[in-house]
Amino acid sequence: MKQENVIEVEGLTKTFGDFTAVNAITFKVKKGEIFGFLGANGAGKTTAMKMLIGISNPSSGKATVAGFDVYKQTENIKKSIGYMSQKFALYDDLTITENITFFGGIYGLSRAVIKEKTDILIQELQLQDVAKQLVGSLPLGWKQKLSFSVALLHDPKIIFLDEPTGGVDPITRRQFWEMIYKTANSGTTIFVTTHYMDEAEYCDRVSIMVDGKIEALDTPKNLKKQFGAESMNDVFLKLARG
Amino acid sequence: MKRFIGFIRKEFYHIFRDKRSLFILFGMPIAQILLFGFAITNEINNVDIAILDHSKDATTQEIINKISASKYFSIDAFITREADIESVFKKGKIKAVLNFEKDFSKKLIKENVATIQIITDATDPNTANTISNYTNSILQKYMQEQNKDIKPIYTIIPQTRMVYNTELKSVFMFVPGVMTIILMLVSAMMTSISITREKELGTMEILLVSPLKPIQVIIGKVVPYILLSVINAIVIVVLSIFIFNMPVEGSLFILGLESVLFIINALSLGILISTISKTQQTAMMISLMGLMLPVILLSGFIFPISSMPLPLQLISHVIPAKWFIIIVKAIMLKGVGITFIWKETLILLGMTLFFIGLSVKKYKIRLE
Amino acid sequence: MGITINNISKAYNEVSALQDISFNVKPGELFGLIGPDGAGKTTLFRVLTTLLFADKGTATVAGYDVVNDYKSIRNSVGYMPGRFSLYQDLTVEENLHFFATIFGTTIAENYDLIKEIYVQIEPFKKRRAGDLSGGMKQKLALSCALIHKPKVLFLDEPTTGVDPVSRKEFWEMLKRLQKKGITILVSTPYMDEAALCDRIALIQDGKILEIDTPQAIVKHYPKTIYNVSASNMYALIKSLNEYVYSHSVYPFGEFVHYTDQRDDFNPTDLKSYLEAKGLKNITINPTETTIEDTFMELAR
């Protein structure tokens, strides 16, 4: 069975004046894959991701996301992706149900669908007792699991995760990864940007960006073999030190 | 002492590197003074009026000439029908219409009574009021001139004389107010923002966990703003003297001392605000809502306190700006010395001591 | 001269942040406080740096009581709060100079101590702190915290959000500082940094889970952990969780860390179970315990 690519990027470049933030990157992401997009702060990951989710225009190169062109069809891209960042996820001053209703609403889901999805979601995350509580009062780990589920409300083809598990306790973090595996297993592609190298270990394939270029792209296993390293952290250290 | 100077030097780095705030700090007093001085005014000059003269005789002509000769009015149109009154008002240029009744001279001679209707556009009530007063006084004067040979049985001739601001220039009224606003804004808002900024950044934690005494932190924060405020006060006074020929009848020295007292008062309010706000945004909101609005609305700067309802009058007593405005007006316009304003000064001083005490007490040497 | 903490408790509006915490840090020790966000690490640091009063309990830092002798403590400790706490609009040099001045010293006087760290950022000394990279900011913050030769150094999550290269360099710097006799208490959410400390305390939800050397903590782990892998990760986790004898199942990078309830566990049994579940390319091998495994076992 030939697997379809949901993200195809070729020579994608973004320049700001004289500065090249993203320098001709090329990669493909398959359907249902967990793809790690790594790099230190300032390596160009955020800029690259902004182009892929259709909020920044590339300077040159080609890219399609979920089959849509990043230059012309950004509105279609936005409809077919979900996004979750560690910094902004949910409104702390709204309750769990209000948050779900709001985010369902901005993706144009009908009332009936939102109602149905809310029930399923609360059931799955076992939030029945706290559904009417403000999100701000929840522990960090719960918030993250909840915001991941909210990002999935409209059944996106690809979900972009920005440093999803930094700072969470180890057990919650694993529950989170189990959710990610489950989602990927059902055919949703997961695109994780992070500078936490241990998050990279969980991905099917990872790319490592250094100074705007993709310097390595393979499975974590192969990368570790290639660099003779014990962990992705060591791979990164070896890459960064040249 | 070296620590303290080091601290102040750092504060000046912050101030001079934040170009936007610096611009506001010095641009605002100038802009406000010019704005209030030129644009906002209670005087009327060359107001366009229209005449509806039903009799067109010698008397009406004479009155029209008088009005047209005054610098307050310029006659823009002569209309012929009552129905036109509304349409000229609607065009917006004309602010008043003088309507002379039919056979004005005849009636005056025969019946000793004739009427002029003064119709004013009261969308701006203040201007409407002023127009009708000015027109009235012109008519009064004309009547007196006509009647000088006849001795009426009773006559009360009110002689009004405006003292201290003989030309009724509104800029004289605004300068003390603007000065108060600026000093309040610079001193209270800037200090509270600069202290809360350290909280937001997390540097306050480091400062607290250093041998620097809390009082050194407070004074170190305050000193640069005292200097800036004094410079601002001087700029305002110089501008008003040279651009608007505002007299400073009293002693500049006393004015300076009173200003410093008010600045310290505002600074301690600023510190007080910073102790209750966690973010720069909150500090700014509290400064604007809690200080600026009362200063503008309740200090007697724009709206006279004597015409406020009693509860508001009572509130105005606890607003330091009210007392400072009284003092500044007294010194600049009346030229009085400390003997006449000691009471206000004492109130201001008491308030200042109270706020300093409160803010030092509230200032935390720990987090929460 | 180290740190003693006795039965410290602290709550914010009835939400407990620290519950009956007690431990000692020996003079000259590099002690790690390991736990996730919200575990109470920052609260404990604030109590020890005299920024907060504890509700219950006592603590001393460098021999001084945190309540009564707070002034002496403020003179003798260095503190690097969790956020980047320097003046962004001041240059590198101005920041360092400012902190030297408020501690009543000069850069020249204690240059020896910070030299190794500061030389790395000295080429950028005229640059504003706000324009530095994460790693350089962290070095500047450490230089500022050290400028007055503190006896005890408090570092609250110094490596959070910093790239791996800078993290590694940072720990090397801490090791060198420790050799100069400075007691260091450092907190981190990264379990892999625990091995670099002399002793560690694992903390979660305001409670200490265990205190010991990293080696001893790993040794105390009661079971053998197996690295299990198969072609489909999600199916593997699900099957392992459904296995009647499973004790714990945690994804761990490309593997799953699995422990069994039985003492006489035989991997071949598990392999045939997984094969029956339709999984392919199954590998099951014993692996070394990590601090993270221990943490999860204790937090269960």
PDB file of C-alpha atoms in Angstrom, chain B residues 36-145:
ATOM      1  CA  PHE B  36      -5.680  74.113  26.371  1.00  0.00           C
ATOM      2  CA  GLY B  37      -4.216  77.507  25.601  1.00  0.00           C
ATOM      3  CA  PHE B  38      -5.310  77.797  21.992  1.00  0.00           C
ATOM      4  CA  ALA B  39      -7.980  75.313  21.214  1.00  0.00           C
ATOM      5  CA  ILE B  40     -10.108  74.950  24.285  1.00  0.00           C
ATOM      6  CA  THR B  41     -11.553  78.216  25.402  1.00  0.00           C
ATOM      7  CA  ASN B  42     -14.642  79.726  26.994  1.00  0.00           C
ATOM      8  CA  GLU B  43     -14.354  83.005  25.146  1.00  0.00           C
ATOM      9  CA  ILE B  44     -16.281  83.751  21.998  1.00  0.00           C
ATOM     10  CA  ASN B  45     -14.836  85.591  19.058  1.00  0.00           C
ATOM     11  CA  ASN B  46     -16.464  86.519  15.769  1.00  0.00           C
ATOM     12  CA  VAL B  47     -19.415  84.246  16.202  1.00  0.00           C
ATOM     13  CA  ASP B  48     -21.485  84.096  13.042  1.00  0.00           C
ATOM     14  CA  ILE B  49     -25.052  85.306  13.528  1.00  0.00           C
ATOM     15  CA  ALA B  50     -28.008  85.994  11.283  1.00  0.00           C
ATOM     16  CA  ILE B  51     -30.474  88.877  11.421  1.00  0.00           C
ATOM     17  CA  LEU B  52     -34.189  88.621  10.808  1.00  0.00           C
ATOM     18  CA  ASP B  53     -35.368  92.234  10.710  1.00  0.00           C
ATOM     19  CA  HIS B  54     -39.114  92.611  10.227  1.00  0.00           C
ATOM     20  CA  SER B  55     -39.181  96.400  10.557  1.00  0.00           C
ATOM     21  CA  LYS B  56     -35.980  97.622   8.831  1.00  0.00           C
ATOM     22  CA  ASP B  57     -36.109 101.084  10.419  1.00  0.00           C
ATOM     23  CA  ALA B  58     -33.541 103.468  11.916  1.00  0.00           C
ATOM     24  CA  THR B  59     -33.494 101.929  15.384  1.00  0.00           C
ATOM     25  CA  THR B  60     -33.008  98.382  14.258  1.00  0.00           C
ATOM     26  CA  GLN B  61     -30.288  99.541  11.893  1.00  0.00           C
ATOM     27  CA  GLU B  62     -28.533 101.282  14.743  1.00  0.00           C
ATOM     28  CA  ILE B  63     -28.665  98.196  16.950  1.00  0.00           C
ATOM     29  CA  ILE B  64     -27.442  95.992  14.134  1.00  0.00           C
ATOM     30  CA  ASN B  65     -24.524  98.346  13.604  1.00  0.00           C
ATOM     31  CA  LYS B  66     -23.618  98.180  17.271  1.00  0.00           C
ATOM     32  CA  ILE B  67     -23.652  94.415  17.236  1.00  0.00           C
ATOM     33  CA  SER B  68     -21.742  94.138  14.040  1.00  0.00           C
ATOM     34  CA  ALA B  69     -19.126  96.557  15.423  1.00  0.00           C
ATOM     35  CA  SER B  70     -18.402  94.398  18.443  1.00  0.00           C
ATOM     36  CA  LYS B  71     -15.577  91.920  18.086  1.00  0.00           C
ATOM     37  CA  TYR B  72     -17.723  89.103  19.416  1.00  0.00           C
ATOM     38  CA  PHE B  73     -20.070  88.854  16.482  1.00  0.00           C
ATOM     39  CA  SER B  74     -19.976  88.958  12.774  1.00  0.00           C
ATOM     40  CA  ILE B  75     -23.165  89.126  10.813  1.00  0.00           C
ATOM     41  CA  ASP B  76     -23.190  86.379   8.282  1.00  0.00           C
ATOM     42  CA  ALA B  77     -26.678  86.539   6.808  1.00  0.00           C
ATOM     43  CA  PHE B  78     -29.881  88.538   6.639  1.00  0.00           C
ATOM     44  CA  ILE B  79     -32.935  86.386   6.426  1.00  0.00           C
ATOM     45  CA  THR B  80     -36.478  87.443   5.667  1.00  0.00           C
ATOM     46  CA  ARG B  81     -38.788  84.740   6.865  1.00  0.00           C
ATOM     47  CA  GLU B  82     -39.315  82.961  10.195  1.00  0.00           C
ATOM     48  CA  ALA B  83     -39.131  79.685   8.344  1.00  0.00           C
ATOM     49  CA  ASP B  84     -35.519  80.344   7.425  1.00  0.00           C
ATOM     50  CA  ILE B  85     -34.379  80.334  11.041  1.00  0.00           C
ATOM     51  CA  GLU B  86     -34.297  76.622  11.306  1.00  0.00           C
ATOM     52  CA  SER B  87     -32.586  76.113   7.984  1.00  0.00           C
ATOM     53  CA  VAL B  88     -29.707  78.464   8.847  1.00  0.00           C
ATOM     54  CA  PHE B  89     -29.182  76.700  12.153  1.00  0.00           C
ATOM     55  CA  LYS B  90     -29.169  73.372  10.402  1.00  0.00           C
ATOM     56  CA  LYS B  91     -26.321  74.475   8.169  1.00  0.00           C
ATOM     57  CA  GLY B  92     -24.356  74.780  11.392  1.00  0.00           C
ATOM     58  CA  LYS B  93     -22.338  77.923  10.720  1.00  0.00           C
ATOM     59  CA  ILE B  94     -24.715  80.333  12.371  1.00  0.00           C
ATOM     60  CA  LYS B  95     -24.926  80.145  16.126  1.00  0.00           C
ATOM     61  CA  ALA B  96     -27.574  82.774  16.818  1.00  0.00           C
ATOM     62  CA  VAL B  97     -30.386  84.648  15.136  1.00  0.00           C
ATOM     63  CA  LEU B  98     -31.650  88.104  16.217  1.00  0.00           C
ATOM     64  CA  ASN B  99     -35.318  88.498  15.424  1.00  0.00           C
ATOM     65  CA  PHE B 100     -36.601  92.127  15.470  1.00  0.00           C
ATOM     66  CA  GLU B 101     -40.370  92.418  15.631  1.00  0.00           C
ATOM     67  CA  LYS B 102     -42.468  94.415  13.174  1.00  0.00           C
ATOM     68  CA  ASP B 103     -42.597  98.205  13.587  1.00  0.00           C
ATOM     69  CA  PHE B 104     -39.806  98.188  16.105  1.00  0.00           C
ATOM     70  CA  SER B 105     -39.220 101.990  16.224  1.00  0.00           C
ATOM     71  CA  LYS B 106     -42.887 102.841  16.188  1.00  0.00           C
ATOM     72  CA  LYS B 107     -43.667 100.576  19.091  1.00  0.00           C
ATOM     73  CA  LEU B 108     -40.709 101.885  20.995  1.00  0.00           C
ATOM     74  CA  ILE B 109     -41.888 105.429  20.653  1.00  0.00           C
ATOM     75  CA  LYS B 110     -45.605 104.744  21.085  1.00  0.00           C
ATOM     76  CA  GLU B 111     -45.616 102.058  23.715  1.00  0.00           C
ATOM     77  CA  ASN B 112     -42.098 102.383  25.116  1.00  0.00           C
ATOM     78  CA  VAL B 113     -41.681  98.631  24.590  1.00  0.00           C
ATOM     79  CA  ALA B 114     -40.293  96.648  21.678  1.00  0.00           C
ATOM     80  CA  THR B 115     -38.947  93.124  21.583  1.00  0.00           C
ATOM     81  CA  ILE B 116     -35.958  91.400  20.103  1.00  0.00           C
ATOM     82  CA  GLN B 117     -35.910  87.666  20.129  1.00  0.00           C
ATOM     83  CA  ILE B 118     -32.464  86.104  20.652  1.00  0.00           C
ATOM     84  CA  ILE B 119     -32.433  82.561  19.344  1.00  0.00           C
ATOM     85  CA  THR B 120     -29.277  80.600  20.011  1.00  0.00           C
ATOM     86  CA  ASP B 121     -28.056  77.197  18.936  1.00  0.00           C
ATOM     87  CA  ALA B 122     -27.807  75.393  22.269  1.00  0.00           C
ATOM     88  CA  THR B 123     -26.158  72.227  21.019  1.00  0.00           C
ATOM     89  CA  ASP B 124     -23.227  73.750  22.841  1.00  0.00           C
ATOM     90  CA  PRO B 125     -24.917  75.203  25.936  1.00  0.00           C
ATOM     91  CA  ASN B 126     -21.868  77.118  27.167  1.00  0.00           C
ATOM     92  CA  THR B 127     -21.447  79.015  23.933  1.00  0.00           C
ATOM     93  CA  ALA B 128     -25.193  79.638  23.681  1.00  0.00           C
ATOM     94  CA  ASN B 129     -25.193  81.108  27.153  1.00  0.00           C
ATOM     95  CA  THR B 130     -22.224  83.333  26.480  1.00  0.00           C
ATOM     96  CA  ILE B 131     -23.757  84.577  23.212  1.00  0.00           C
ATOM     97  CA  SER B 132     -27.009  85.513  24.862  1.00  0.00           C
ATOM     98  CA  ASN B 133     -25.193  87.286  27.719  1.00  0.00           C
ATOM     99  CA  TYR B 134     -23.048  89.266  25.340  1.00  0.00           C
ATOM    100  CA  THR B 135     -26.007  90.262  23.202  1.00  0.00           C
ATOM    101  CA  ASN B 136     -27.934  91.320  26.279  1.00  0.00           C
ATOM    102  CA  SER B 137     -25.158  93.534  27.492  1.00  0.00           C
ATOM    103  CA  ILE B 138     -24.841  95.215  24.116  1.00  0.00           C
ATOM    104  CA  LEU B 139     -28.582  95.945  24.161  1.00  0.00           C
ATOM    105  CA  GLN B 140     -28.418  97.218  27.749  1.00  0.00           C
ATOM    106  CA  LYS B 141     -25.662  99.575  26.843  1.00  0.00           C
ATOM    107  CA  TYR B 142     -27.595 100.870  23.850  1.00  0.00           C
ATOM    108  CA  MET B 143     -30.648 101.459  26.041  1.00  0.00           C
ATOM    109  CA  GLN B 144     -28.652 103.426  28.578  1.00  0.00           C
ATOM    110  CA  GLU B 145     -27.248 105.613  25.850  1.00  0.00           C
TER     111      GLU B 145
END
